[in-house]
Amino acid sequence: MRYLMTSLASDTAPDDKLFAEMGRFIEELTASGVLLATGGLEPGGVRLTSSGGEITVTDGPFAEAREAVGGFALVEVRSKEEAVELGRRFRAIVGDGVSVLQQVFGP
């Protein structure tokens, strides 16, 4: 089962301790084969909207800063519970904030 975990952007600037803890966590998940991809996301982006055969392209940002997705991790695990546990570990490292887990369907 694959899960996409997204995290909302934070106003808190990361420090050396956070970078070190996150580095260890990412190394562990990579070594175990659980982590498929991770990265940060630009705050803006482009929105494509289709309606009545017309496609409109709009430059971002689209949400208030506190609602913007700041990063993601794609993991492959055996169960939803395992994905939730990885999410809990991530939140324990980075502190206050919001993450969303969604199962990824398809090949």
PDB file of N, CA and C in Angstrom:
ATOM      1  N   MET A   1       0.844  -1.171   0.000  1.00  0.00           N
ATOM      2  CA  MET A   1       0.000   0.000   0.000  1.00  0.00           C
ATOM      3  C   MET A   1       0.893   1.240   0.000  1.00  0.00           C
ATOM      4  N   ARG A   2       0.553   2.171  -0.861  1.00  0.00           N
ATOM      5  CA  ARG A   2       1.306   3.419  -0.894  1.00  0.00           C
ATOM      6  C   ARG A   2       0.451   4.536  -0.301  1.00  0.00           C
ATOM      7  N   TYR A   3       1.102   5.411   0.456  1.00  0.00           N
ATOM      8  CA  TYR A   3       0.436   6.564   1.056  1.00  0.00           C
ATOM      9  C   TYR A   3       1.236   7.817   0.758  1.00  0.00           C
ATOM     10  N   LEU A   4       0.506   8.881   0.455  1.00  0.00           N
ATOM     11  CA  LEU A   4       1.107  10.194   0.288  1.00  0.00           C
ATOM     12  C   LEU A   4       0.826  10.983   1.562  1.00  0.00           C
ATOM     13  N   MET A   5       1.879  11.435   2.213  1.00  0.00           N
ATOM     14  CA  MET A   5       1.730  12.271   3.394  1.00  0.00           C
ATOM     15  C   MET A   5       2.143  13.677   3.007  1.00  0.00           C
ATOM     16  N   THR A   6       1.217  14.607   3.150  1.00  0.00           N
ATOM     17  CA  THR A   6       1.530  16.002   2.898  1.00  0.00           C
ATOM     18  C   THR A   6       1.492  16.759   4.212  1.00  0.00           C
ATOM     19  N   SER A   7       2.285  17.796   4.293  1.00  0.00           N
ATOM     20  CA  SER A   7       2.348  18.619   5.499  1.00  0.00           C
ATOM     21  C   SER A   7       2.123  20.062   5.120  1.00  0.00           C
ATOM     22  N   LEU A   8       1.310  20.729   5.912  1.00  0.00           N
ATOM     23  CA  LEU A   8       1.079  22.146   5.676  1.00  0.00           C
ATOM     24  C   LEU A   8       2.323  22.930   6.042  1.00  0.00           C
ATOM     25  N   ALA A   9       2.542  24.022   5.340  1.00  0.00           N
ATOM     26  CA  ALA A   9       3.705  24.867   5.588  1.00  0.00           C
ATOM     27  C   ALA A   9       3.666  25.391   7.022  1.00  0.00           C
ATOM     28  N   SER A  10       4.835  25.631   7.568  1.00  0.00           N
ATOM     29  CA  SER A  10       4.963  26.102   8.940  1.00  0.00           C
ATOM     30  C   SER A  10       5.672  27.448   8.969  1.00  0.00           C
ATOM     31  N   ASP A  11       5.308  28.276   9.949  1.00  0.00           N
ATOM     32  CA  ASP A  11       5.978  29.561  10.133  1.00  0.00           C
ATOM     33  C   ASP A  11       7.286  29.401  10.903  1.00  0.00           C
ATOM     34  N   THR A  12       7.476  28.235  11.514  1.00  0.00           N
ATOM     35  CA  THR A  12       8.645  27.991  12.343  1.00  0.00           C
ATOM     36  C   THR A  12       9.856  27.671  11.473  1.00  0.00           C
ATOM     37  N   ALA A  13      10.928  28.387  11.690  1.00  0.00           N
ATOM     38  CA  ALA A  13      12.166  28.137  10.943  1.00  0.00           C
ATOM     39  C   ALA A  13      12.851  26.895  11.504  1.00  0.00           C
ATOM     40  N   PRO A  14      13.265  25.965  10.631  1.00  0.00           N
ATOM     41  CA  PRO A  14      13.951  24.769  11.125  1.00  0.00           C
ATOM     42  C   PRO A  14      15.309  25.121  11.710  1.00  0.00           C
ATOM     43  N   ASP A  15      15.719  24.367  12.726  1.00  0.00           N
ATOM     44  CA  ASP A  15      17.025  24.571  13.338  1.00  0.00           C
ATOM     45  C   ASP A  15      17.892  23.338  13.089  1.00  0.00           C
ATOM     46  N   ASP A  16      19.125  23.370  13.573  1.00  0.00           N
ATOM     47  CA  ASP A  16      20.062  22.268  13.348  1.00  0.00           C
ATOM     48  C   ASP A  16      19.554  20.966  13.947  1.00  0.00           C
ATOM     49  N   LYS A  17      18.910  21.028  15.118  1.00  0.00           N
ATOM     50  CA  LYS A  17      18.389  19.825  15.763  1.00  0.00           C
ATOM     51  C   LYS A  17      17.314  19.183  14.888  1.00  0.00           C
ATOM     52  N   LEU A  18      16.418  20.001  14.350  1.00  0.00           N
ATOM     53  CA  LEU A  18      15.355  19.483  13.489  1.00  0.00           C
ATOM     54  C   LEU A  18      15.947  18.838  12.237  1.00  0.00           C
ATOM     55  N   PHE A  19      16.918  19.502  11.602  1.00  0.00           N
ATOM     56  CA  PHE A  19      17.552  18.935  10.417  1.00  0.00           C
ATOM     57  C   PHE A  19      18.209  17.589  10.736  1.00  0.00           C
ATOM     58  N   ALA A  20      18.871  17.486  11.881  1.00  0.00           N
ATOM     59  CA  ALA A  20      19.549  16.242  12.266  1.00  0.00           C
ATOM     60  C   ALA A  20      18.538  15.124  12.516  1.00  0.00           C
ATOM     61  N   GLU A  21      17.476  15.407  13.268  1.00  0.00           N
ATOM     62  CA  GLU A  21      16.459  14.393  13.556  1.00  0.00           C
ATOM     63  C   GLU A  21      15.754  13.950  12.279  1.00  0.00           C
ATOM     64  N   MET A  22      15.417  14.896  11.424  1.00  0.00           N
ATOM     65  CA  MET A  22      14.737  14.563  10.176  1.00  0.00           C
ATOM     66  C   MET A  22      15.661  13.762   9.268  1.00  0.00           C
ATOM     67  N   GLY A  23      16.938  14.107   9.248  1.00  0.00           N
ATOM     68  CA  GLY A  23      17.911  13.360   8.453  1.00  0.00           C
ATOM     69  C   GLY A  23      17.989  11.905   8.882  1.00  0.00           C
ATOM     70  N   ARG A  24      18.013  11.662  10.196  1.00  0.00           N
ATOM     71  CA  ARG A  24      18.049  10.292  10.704  1.00  0.00           C
ATOM     72  C   ARG A  24      16.775   9.535  10.332  1.00  0.00           C
ATOM     73  N   PHE A  25      15.630  10.200  10.452  1.00  0.00           N
ATOM     74  CA  PHE A  25      14.342   9.589  10.125  1.00  0.00           C
ATOM     75  C   PHE A  25      14.292   9.216   8.640  1.00  0.00           C
ATOM     76  N   ILE A  26      14.714  10.120   7.773  1.00  0.00           N
ATOM     77  CA  ILE A  26      14.708   9.866   6.327  1.00  0.00           C
ATOM     78  C   ILE A  26      15.683   8.742   5.978  1.00  0.00           C
ATOM     79  N   GLU A  27      16.858   8.724   6.592  1.00  0.00           N
ATOM     80  CA  GLU A  27      17.826   7.652   6.351  1.00  0.00           C
ATOM     81  C   GLU A  27      17.252   6.300   6.742  1.00  0.00           C
ATOM     82  N   GLU A  28      16.573   6.250   7.891  1.00  0.00           N
ATOM     83  CA  GLU A  28      15.968   5.002   8.370  1.00  0.00           C
ATOM     84  C   GLU A  28      14.908   4.500   7.383  1.00  0.00           C
ATOM     85  N   LEU A  29      14.026   5.394   6.948  1.00  0.00           N
ATOM     86  CA  LEU A  29      12.955   4.996   6.032  1.00  0.00           C
ATOM     87  C   LEU A  29      13.502   4.608   4.667  1.00  0.00           C
ATOM     88  N   THR A  30      14.546   5.294   4.217  1.00  0.00           N
ATOM     89  CA  THR A  30      15.173   4.966   2.940  1.00  0.00           C
ATOM     90  C   THR A  30      15.839   3.596   3.014  1.00  0.00           C
ATOM     91  N   ALA A  31      16.587   3.327   4.083  1.00  0.00           N
ATOM     92  CA  ALA A  31      17.289   2.052   4.247  1.00  0.00           C
ATOM     93  C   ALA A  31      16.311   0.876   4.328  1.00  0.00           C
ATOM     94  N   SER A  32      15.143   1.112   4.927  1.00  0.00           N
ATOM     95  CA  SER A  32      14.155   0.033   5.053  1.00  0.00           C
ATOM     96  C   SER A  32      13.334  -0.160   3.781  1.00  0.00           C
ATOM     97  N   GLY A  33      13.485   0.743   2.815  1.00  0.00           N
ATOM     98  CA  GLY A  33      12.744   0.644   1.568  1.00  0.00           C
ATOM     99  C   GLY A  33      11.340   1.206   1.618  1.00  0.00           C
ATOM    100  N   VAL A  34      10.968   1.811   2.745  1.00  0.00           N
ATOM    101  CA  VAL A  34       9.622   2.360   2.918  1.00  0.00           C
ATOM    102  C   VAL A  34       9.456   3.678   2.168  1.00  0.00           C
ATOM    103  N   LEU A  35      10.462   4.536   2.207  1.00  0.00           N
ATOM    104  CA  LEU A  35      10.370   5.864   1.606  1.00  0.00           C
ATOM    105  C   LEU A  35      10.630   5.782   0.105  1.00  0.00           C
ATOM    106  N   LEU A  36       9.642   6.179  -0.695  1.00  0.00           N
ATOM    107  CA  LEU A  36       9.768   6.159  -2.148  1.00  0.00           C
ATOM    108  C   LEU A  36      10.198   7.508  -2.699  1.00  0.00           C
ATOM    109  N   ALA A  37       9.719   8.590  -2.077  1.00  0.00           N
ATOM    110  CA  ALA A  37      10.068   9.943  -2.528  1.00  0.00           C
ATOM    111  C   ALA A  37       9.716  10.927  -1.431  1.00  0.00           C
ATOM    112  N   THR A  38      10.425  12.038  -1.405  1.00  0.00           N
ATOM    113  CA  THR A  38      10.136  13.107  -0.458  1.00  0.00           C
ATOM    114  C   THR A  38      10.582  14.421  -1.078  1.00  0.00           C
ATOM    115  N   GLY A  39       9.987  15.512  -0.623  1.00  0.00           N
ATOM    116  CA  GLY A  39      10.417  16.803  -1.144  1.00  0.00           C
ATOM    117  C   GLY A  39       9.583  17.945  -0.609  1.00  0.00           C
ATOM    118  N   GLY A  40      10.095  19.129  -0.815  1.00  0.00           N
ATOM    119  CA  GLY A  40       9.365  20.338  -0.477  1.00  0.00           C
ATOM    120  C   GLY A  40       8.649  20.848  -1.716  1.00  0.00           C
ATOM    121  N   LEU A  41       7.653  21.663  -1.501  1.00  0.00           N
ATOM    122  CA  LEU A  41       6.867  22.195  -2.609  1.00  0.00           C
ATOM    123  C   LEU A  41       6.900  23.710  -2.602  1.00  0.00           C
ATOM    124  N   GLU A  42       6.953  24.295  -3.795  1.00  0.00           N
ATOM    125  CA  GLU A  42       6.913  25.749  -3.878  1.00  0.00           C
ATOM    126  C   GLU A  42       5.555  26.248  -3.385  1.00  0.00           C
ATOM    127  N   PRO A  43       5.507  27.420  -2.824  1.00  0.00           N
ATOM    128  CA  PRO A  43       4.244  27.907  -2.249  1.00  0.00           C
ATOM    129  C   PRO A  43       3.212  28.320  -3.287  1.00  0.00           C
ATOM    130  N   GLY A  44       3.599  28.585  -4.499  1.00  0.00           N
ATOM    131  CA  GLY A  44       2.663  29.063  -5.520  1.00  0.00           C
ATOM    132  C   GLY A  44       2.056  27.954  -6.336  1.00  0.00           C
ATOM    133  N   GLY A  45       2.665  27.658  -7.454  1.00  0.00           N
ATOM    134  CA  GLY A  45       2.160  26.631  -8.340  1.00  0.00           C
ATOM    135  C   GLY A  45       1.248  27.196  -9.408  1.00  0.00           C
ATOM    136  N   VAL A  46       0.669  26.305 -10.174  1.00  0.00           N
ATOM    137  CA  VAL A  46      -0.245  26.654 -11.262  1.00  0.00           C
ATOM    138  C   VAL A  46      -1.490  25.803 -11.103  1.00  0.00           C
ATOM    139  N   ARG A  47      -2.646  26.412 -11.263  1.00  0.00           N
ATOM    140  CA  ARG A  47      -3.919  25.695 -11.199  1.00  0.00           C
ATOM    141  C   ARG A  47      -4.490  25.601 -12.602  1.00  0.00           C
ATOM    142  N   LEU A  48      -4.901  24.380 -12.992  1.00  0.00           N
ATOM    143  CA  LEU A  48      -5.560  24.141 -14.269  1.00  0.00           C
ATOM    144  C   LEU A  48      -7.016  23.808 -13.976  1.00  0.00           C
ATOM    145  N   THR A  49      -7.927  24.561 -14.567  1.00  0.00           N
ATOM    146  CA  THR A  49      -9.354  24.352 -14.351  1.00  0.00           C
ATOM    147  C   THR A  49     -10.017  24.117 -15.700  1.00  0.00           C
ATOM    148  N   SER A  50     -10.794  23.025 -15.805  1.00  0.00           N
ATOM    149  CA  SER A  50     -11.514  22.771 -17.045  1.00  0.00           C
ATOM    150  C   SER A  50     -13.008  22.916 -16.804  1.00  0.00           C
ATOM    151  N   SER A  51     -13.665  23.571 -17.743  1.00  0.00           N
ATOM    152  CA  SER A  51     -15.105  23.782 -17.657  1.00  0.00           C
ATOM    153  C   SER A  51     -15.646  24.012 -19.057  1.00  0.00           C
ATOM    154  N   GLY A  52     -16.609  23.206 -19.458  1.00  0.00           N
ATOM    155  CA  GLY A  52     -17.226  23.379 -20.765  1.00  0.00           C
ATOM    156  C   GLY A  52     -16.259  23.308 -21.921  1.00  0.00           C
ATOM    157  N   GLY A  53     -15.226  22.478 -21.809  1.00  0.00           N
ATOM    158  CA  GLY A  53     -14.257  22.336 -22.888  1.00  0.00           C
ATOM    159  C   GLY A  53     -13.149  23.373 -22.883  1.00  0.00           C
ATOM    160  N   GLU A  54     -13.219  24.351 -21.986  1.00  0.00           N
ATOM    161  CA  GLU A  54     -12.174  25.380 -21.877  1.00  0.00           C
ATOM    162  C   GLU A  54     -11.277  25.061 -20.689  1.00  0.00           C
ATOM    163  N   ILE A  55      -9.997  25.310 -20.878  1.00  0.00           N
ATOM    164  CA  ILE A  55      -9.030  25.110 -19.798  1.00  0.00           C
ATOM    165  C   ILE A  55      -8.421  26.451 -19.447  1.00  0.00           C
ATOM    166  N   THR A  56      -8.532  26.805 -18.170  1.00  0.00           N
ATOM    167  CA  THR A  56      -7.988  28.058 -17.666  1.00  0.00           C
ATOM    168  C   THR A  56      -6.763  27.756 -16.816  1.00  0.00           C
ATOM    169  N   VAL A  57      -5.697  28.503 -17.012  1.00  0.00           N
ATOM    170  CA  VAL A  57      -4.464  28.357 -16.239  1.00  0.00           C
ATOM    171  C   VAL A  57      -4.316  29.597 -15.366  1.00  0.00           C
ATOM    172  N   THR A  58      -4.171  29.370 -14.053  1.00  0.00           N
ATOM    173  CA  THR A  58      -4.057  30.463 -13.100  1.00  0.00           C
ATOM    174  C   THR A  58      -2.808  30.260 -12.254  1.00  0.00           C
ATOM    175  N   ASP A  59      -1.989  31.312 -12.118  1.00  0.00           N
ATOM    176  CA  ASP A  59      -0.816  31.238 -11.245  1.00  0.00           C
ATOM    177  C   ASP A  59      -1.249  31.352  -9.799  1.00  0.00           C
ATOM    178  N   GLY A  60      -0.520  30.650  -8.892  1.00  0.00           N
ATOM    179  CA  GLY A  60      -0.821  30.667  -7.457  1.00  0.00           C
ATOM    180  C   GLY A  60      -0.212  31.877  -6.794  1.00  0.00           C
ATOM    181  N   PRO A  61      -0.324  32.017  -5.495  1.00  0.00           N
ATOM    182  CA  PRO A  61      -0.854  31.027  -4.539  1.00  0.00           C
ATOM    183  C   PRO A  61      -2.383  31.015  -4.509  1.00  0.00           C
ATOM    184  N   PHE A  62      -2.926  29.931  -3.971  1.00  0.00           N
ATOM    185  CA  PHE A  62      -4.371  29.737  -3.971  1.00  0.00           C
ATOM    186  C   PHE A  62      -4.968  29.691  -2.585  1.00  0.00           C
ATOM    187  N   ALA A  63      -4.160  29.423  -1.590  1.00  0.00           N
ATOM    188  CA  ALA A  63      -4.658  29.302  -0.223  1.00  0.00           C
ATOM    189  C   ALA A  63      -3.907  30.283   0.663  1.00  0.00           C
ATOM    190  N   GLU A  64      -4.456  30.517   1.824  1.00  0.00           N
ATOM    191  CA  GLU A  64      -3.713  31.307   2.802  1.00  0.00           C
ATOM    192  C   GLU A  64      -2.432  30.565   3.132  1.00  0.00           C
ATOM    193  N   ALA A  65      -1.403  31.263   3.499  1.00  0.00           N
ATOM    194  CA  ALA A  65      -0.093  30.658   3.745  1.00  0.00           C
ATOM    195  C   ALA A  65      -0.179  29.491   4.729  1.00  0.00           C
ATOM    196  N   ARG A  66      -1.019  29.614   5.746  1.00  0.00           N
ATOM    197  CA  ARG A  66      -1.100  28.540   6.744  1.00  0.00           C
ATOM    198  C   ARG A  66      -1.790  27.293   6.199  1.00  0.00           C
ATOM    199  N   GLU A  67      -2.425  27.391   5.020  1.00  0.00           N
ATOM    200  CA  GLU A  67      -3.113  26.258   4.416  1.00  0.00           C
ATOM    201  C   GLU A  67      -2.324  25.618   3.275  1.00  0.00           C
ATOM    202  N   ALA A  68      -1.216  26.216   2.870  1.00  0.00           N
ATOM    203  CA  ALA A  68      -0.443  25.717   1.734  1.00  0.00           C
ATOM    204  C   ALA A  68       0.341  24.466   2.120  1.00  0.00           C
ATOM    205  N   VAL A  69       0.385  23.507   1.214  1.00  0.00           N
ATOM    206  CA  VAL A  69       1.177  22.298   1.433  1.00  0.00           C
ATOM    207  C   VAL A  69       2.638  22.663   1.237  1.00  0.00           C
ATOM    208  N   GLY A  70       3.461  22.330   2.232  1.00  0.00           N
ATOM    209  CA  GLY A  70       4.868  22.698   2.182  1.00  0.00           C
ATOM    210  C   GLY A  70       5.782  21.568   1.761  1.00  0.00           C
ATOM    211  N   GLY A  71       5.336  20.313   1.920  1.00  0.00           N
ATOM    212  CA  GLY A  71       6.182  19.189   1.567  1.00  0.00           C
ATOM    213  C   GLY A  71       5.396  17.901   1.524  1.00  0.00           C
ATOM    214  N   PHE A  72       6.074  16.836   1.052  1.00  0.00           N
ATOM    215  CA  PHE A  72       5.394  15.552   0.934  1.00  0.00           C
ATOM    216  C   PHE A  72       6.379  14.413   1.151  1.00  0.00           C
ATOM    217  N   ALA A  73       5.821  13.254   1.453  1.00  0.00           N
ATOM    218  CA  ALA A  73       6.567  11.999   1.479  1.00  0.00           C
ATOM    219  C   ALA A  73       5.655  10.933   0.892  1.00  0.00           C
ATOM    220  N   LEU A  74       6.192  10.115   0.006  1.00  0.00           N
ATOM    221  CA  LEU A  74       5.469   8.986  -0.552  1.00  0.00           C
ATOM    222  C   LEU A  74       6.087   7.739   0.052  1.00  0.00           C
ATOM    223  N   VAL A  75       5.274   6.955   0.764  1.00  0.00           N
ATOM    224  CA  VAL A  75       5.778   5.770   1.454  1.00  0.00           C
ATOM    225  C   VAL A  75       5.021   4.535   0.997  1.00  0.00           C
ATOM    226  N   GLU A  76       5.694   3.388   1.079  1.00  0.00           N
ATOM    227  CA  GLU A  76       5.053   2.111   0.779  1.00  0.00           C
ATOM    228  C   GLU A  76       5.097   1.273   2.042  1.00  0.00           C
ATOM    229  N   VAL A  77       3.918   0.948   2.560  1.00  0.00           N
ATOM    230  CA  VAL A  77       3.793   0.254   3.837  1.00  0.00           C
ATOM    231  C   VAL A  77       2.795  -0.897   3.694  1.00  0.00           C
ATOM    232  N   ARG A  78       2.673  -1.701   4.752  1.00  0.00           N
ATOM    233  CA  ARG A  78       1.772  -2.849   4.727  1.00  0.00           C
ATOM    234  C   ARG A  78       0.343  -2.505   5.109  1.00  0.00           C
ATOM    235  N   SER A  79       0.151  -1.378   5.805  1.00  0.00           N
ATOM    236  CA  SER A  79      -1.192  -1.061   6.291  1.00  0.00           C
ATOM    237  C   SER A  79      -1.351   0.435   6.542  1.00  0.00           C
ATOM    238  N   LYS A  80      -2.604   0.839   6.656  1.00  0.00           N
ATOM    239  CA  LYS A  80      -2.911   2.226   7.011  1.00  0.00           C
ATOM    240  C   LYS A  80      -2.333   2.552   8.385  1.00  0.00           C
ATOM    241  N   GLU A  81      -2.400   1.604   9.298  1.00  0.00           N
ATOM    242  CA  GLU A  81      -1.878   1.823  10.646  1.00  0.00           C
ATOM    243  C   GLU A  81      -0.383   2.120  10.625  1.00  0.00           C
ATOM    244  N   GLU A  82       0.350   1.423   9.761  1.00  0.00           N
ATOM    245  CA  GLU A  82       1.790   1.682   9.638  1.00  0.00           C
ATOM    246  C   GLU A  82       2.038   3.085   9.092  1.00  0.00           C
ATOM    247  N   ALA A  83       1.229   3.504   8.129  1.00  0.00           N
ATOM    248  CA  ALA A  83       1.353   4.860   7.574  1.00  0.00           C
ATOM    249  C   ALA A  83       1.068   5.898   8.653  1.00  0.00           C
ATOM    250  N   VAL A  84       0.040   5.653   9.452  1.00  0.00           N
ATOM    251  CA  VAL A  84      -0.296   6.582  10.540  1.00  0.00           C
ATOM    252  C   VAL A  84       0.842   6.650  11.545  1.00  0.00           C
ATOM    253  N   GLU A  85       1.460   5.527  11.850  1.00  0.00           N
ATOM    254  CA  GLU A  85       2.571   5.526  12.797  1.00  0.00           C
ATOM    255  C   GLU A  85       3.750   6.338  12.252  1.00  0.00           C
ATOM    256  N   LEU A  86       4.042   6.222  10.967  1.00  0.00           N
ATOM    257  CA  LEU A  86       5.111   7.039  10.372  1.00  0.00           C
ATOM    258  C   LEU A  86       4.744   8.521  10.434  1.00  0.00           C
ATOM    259  N   GLY A  87       3.475   8.825  10.197  1.00  0.00           N
ATOM    260  CA  GLY A  87       3.007  10.206  10.316  1.00  0.00           C
ATOM    261  C   GLY A  87       3.161  10.740  11.728  1.00  0.00           C
ATOM    262  N   ARG A  88       2.853   9.898  12.709  1.00  0.00           N
ATOM    263  CA  ARG A  88       3.026  10.294  14.120  1.00  0.00           C
ATOM    264  C   ARG A  88       4.496  10.580  14.424  1.00  0.00           C
ATOM    265  N   ARG A  89       5.376   9.734  13.928  1.00  0.00           N
ATOM    266  CA  ARG A  89       6.809   9.941  14.164  1.00  0.00           C
ATOM    267  C   ARG A  89       7.279  11.244  13.520  1.00  0.00           C
ATOM    268  N   PHE A  90       6.806  11.506  12.293  1.00  0.00           N
ATOM    269  CA  PHE A  90       7.157  12.744  11.611  1.00  0.00           C
ATOM    270  C   PHE A  90       6.682  13.949  12.416  1.00  0.00           C
ATOM    271  N   ARG A  91       5.426  13.952  12.846  1.00  0.00           N
ATOM    272  CA  ARG A  91       4.874  15.087  13.593  1.00  0.00           C
ATOM    273  C   ARG A  91       5.624  15.261  14.921  1.00  0.00           C
ATOM    274  N   ALA A  92       6.042  14.170  15.547  1.00  0.00           N
ATOM    275  CA  ALA A  92       6.797  14.275  16.803  1.00  0.00           C
ATOM    276  C   ALA A  92       8.130  14.980  16.571  1.00  0.00           C
ATOM    277  N   ILE A  93       8.726  14.779  15.402  1.00  0.00           N
ATOM    278  CA  ILE A  93      10.000  15.426  15.083  1.00  0.00           C
ATOM    279  C   ILE A  93       9.795  16.901  14.774  1.00  0.00           C
ATOM    280  N   VAL A  94       8.827  17.224  13.919  1.00  0.00           N
ATOM    281  CA  VAL A  94       8.679  18.607  13.455  1.00  0.00           C
ATOM    282  C   VAL A  94       7.829  19.476  14.372  1.00  0.00           C
ATOM    283  N   GLY A  95       7.074  18.865  15.274  1.00  0.00           N
ATOM    284  CA  GLY A  95       6.293  19.660  16.226  1.00  0.00           C
ATOM    285  C   GLY A  95       4.912  20.011  15.712  1.00  0.00           C
ATOM    286  N   ASP A  96       4.379  21.102  16.244  1.00  0.00           N
ATOM    287  CA  ASP A  96       3.010  21.510  15.946  1.00  0.00           C
ATOM    288  C   ASP A  96       2.790  21.704  14.459  1.00  0.00           C
ATOM    289  N   GLY A  97       1.605  21.321  13.993  1.00  0.00           N
ATOM    290  CA  GLY A  97       1.264  21.488  12.590  1.00  0.00           C
ATOM    291  C   GLY A  97       0.267  20.444  12.145  1.00  0.00           C
ATOM    292  N   VAL A  98       0.073  20.365  10.845  1.00  0.00           N
ATOM    293  CA  VAL A  98      -0.928  19.474  10.264  1.00  0.00           C
ATOM    294  C   VAL A  98      -0.306  18.670   9.129  1.00  0.00           C
ATOM    295  N   SER A  99      -0.585  17.378   9.121  1.00  0.00           N
ATOM    296  CA  SER A  99      -0.215  16.495   8.013  1.00  0.00           C
ATOM    297  C   SER A  99      -1.459  15.746   7.577  1.00  0.00           C
ATOM    298  N   VAL A 100      -1.498  15.368   6.309  1.00  0.00           N
ATOM    299  CA  VAL A 100      -2.619  14.608   5.761  1.00  0.00           C
ATOM    300  C   VAL A 100      -2.064  13.361   5.101  1.00  0.00           C
ATOM    301  N   LEU A 101      -2.668  12.200   5.404  1.00  0.00           N
ATOM    302  CA  LEU A 101      -2.290  10.932   4.781  1.00  0.00           C
ATOM    303  C   LEU A 101      -3.399  10.511   3.831  1.00  0.00           C
ATOM    304  N   GLN A 102      -3.018  10.143   2.600  1.00  0.00           N
ATOM    305  CA  GLN A 102      -3.989   9.657   1.622  1.00  0.00           C
ATOM    306  C   GLN A 102      -3.404   8.440   0.916  1.00  0.00           C
ATOM    307  N   GLN A 103      -4.205   7.379   0.832  1.00  0.00           N
ATOM    308  CA  GLN A 103      -3.752   6.198   0.114  1.00  0.00           C
ATOM    309  C   GLN A 103      -3.684   6.516  -1.378  1.00  0.00           C
ATOM    310  N   VAL A 104      -2.632   6.033  -2.034  1.00  0.00           N
ATOM    311  CA  VAL A 104      -2.436   6.218  -3.459  1.00  0.00           C
ATOM    312  C   VAL A 104      -2.876   4.929  -4.148  1.00  0.00           C
ATOM    313  N   PHE A 105      -3.805   5.023  -5.083  1.00  0.00           N
ATOM    314  CA  PHE A 105      -4.286   3.874  -5.819  1.00  0.00           C
ATOM    315  C   PHE A 105      -3.621   3.807  -7.183  1.00  0.00           C
ATOM    316  N   GLY A 106      -3.585   2.608  -7.754  1.00  0.00           N
ATOM    317  CA  GLY A 106      -3.022   2.446  -9.085  1.00  0.00           C
ATOM    318  C   GLY A 106      -1.680   1.767  -9.046  1.00  0.00           C
ATOM    319  N   PRO A 107      -1.115   1.557 -10.239  1.00  0.00           N
ATOM    320  CA  PRO A 107       0.147   0.822 -10.327  1.00  0.00           C
ATOM    321  C   PRO A 107       1.322   1.551  -9.708  1.00  0.00           C
TER     322      PRO A 107
END
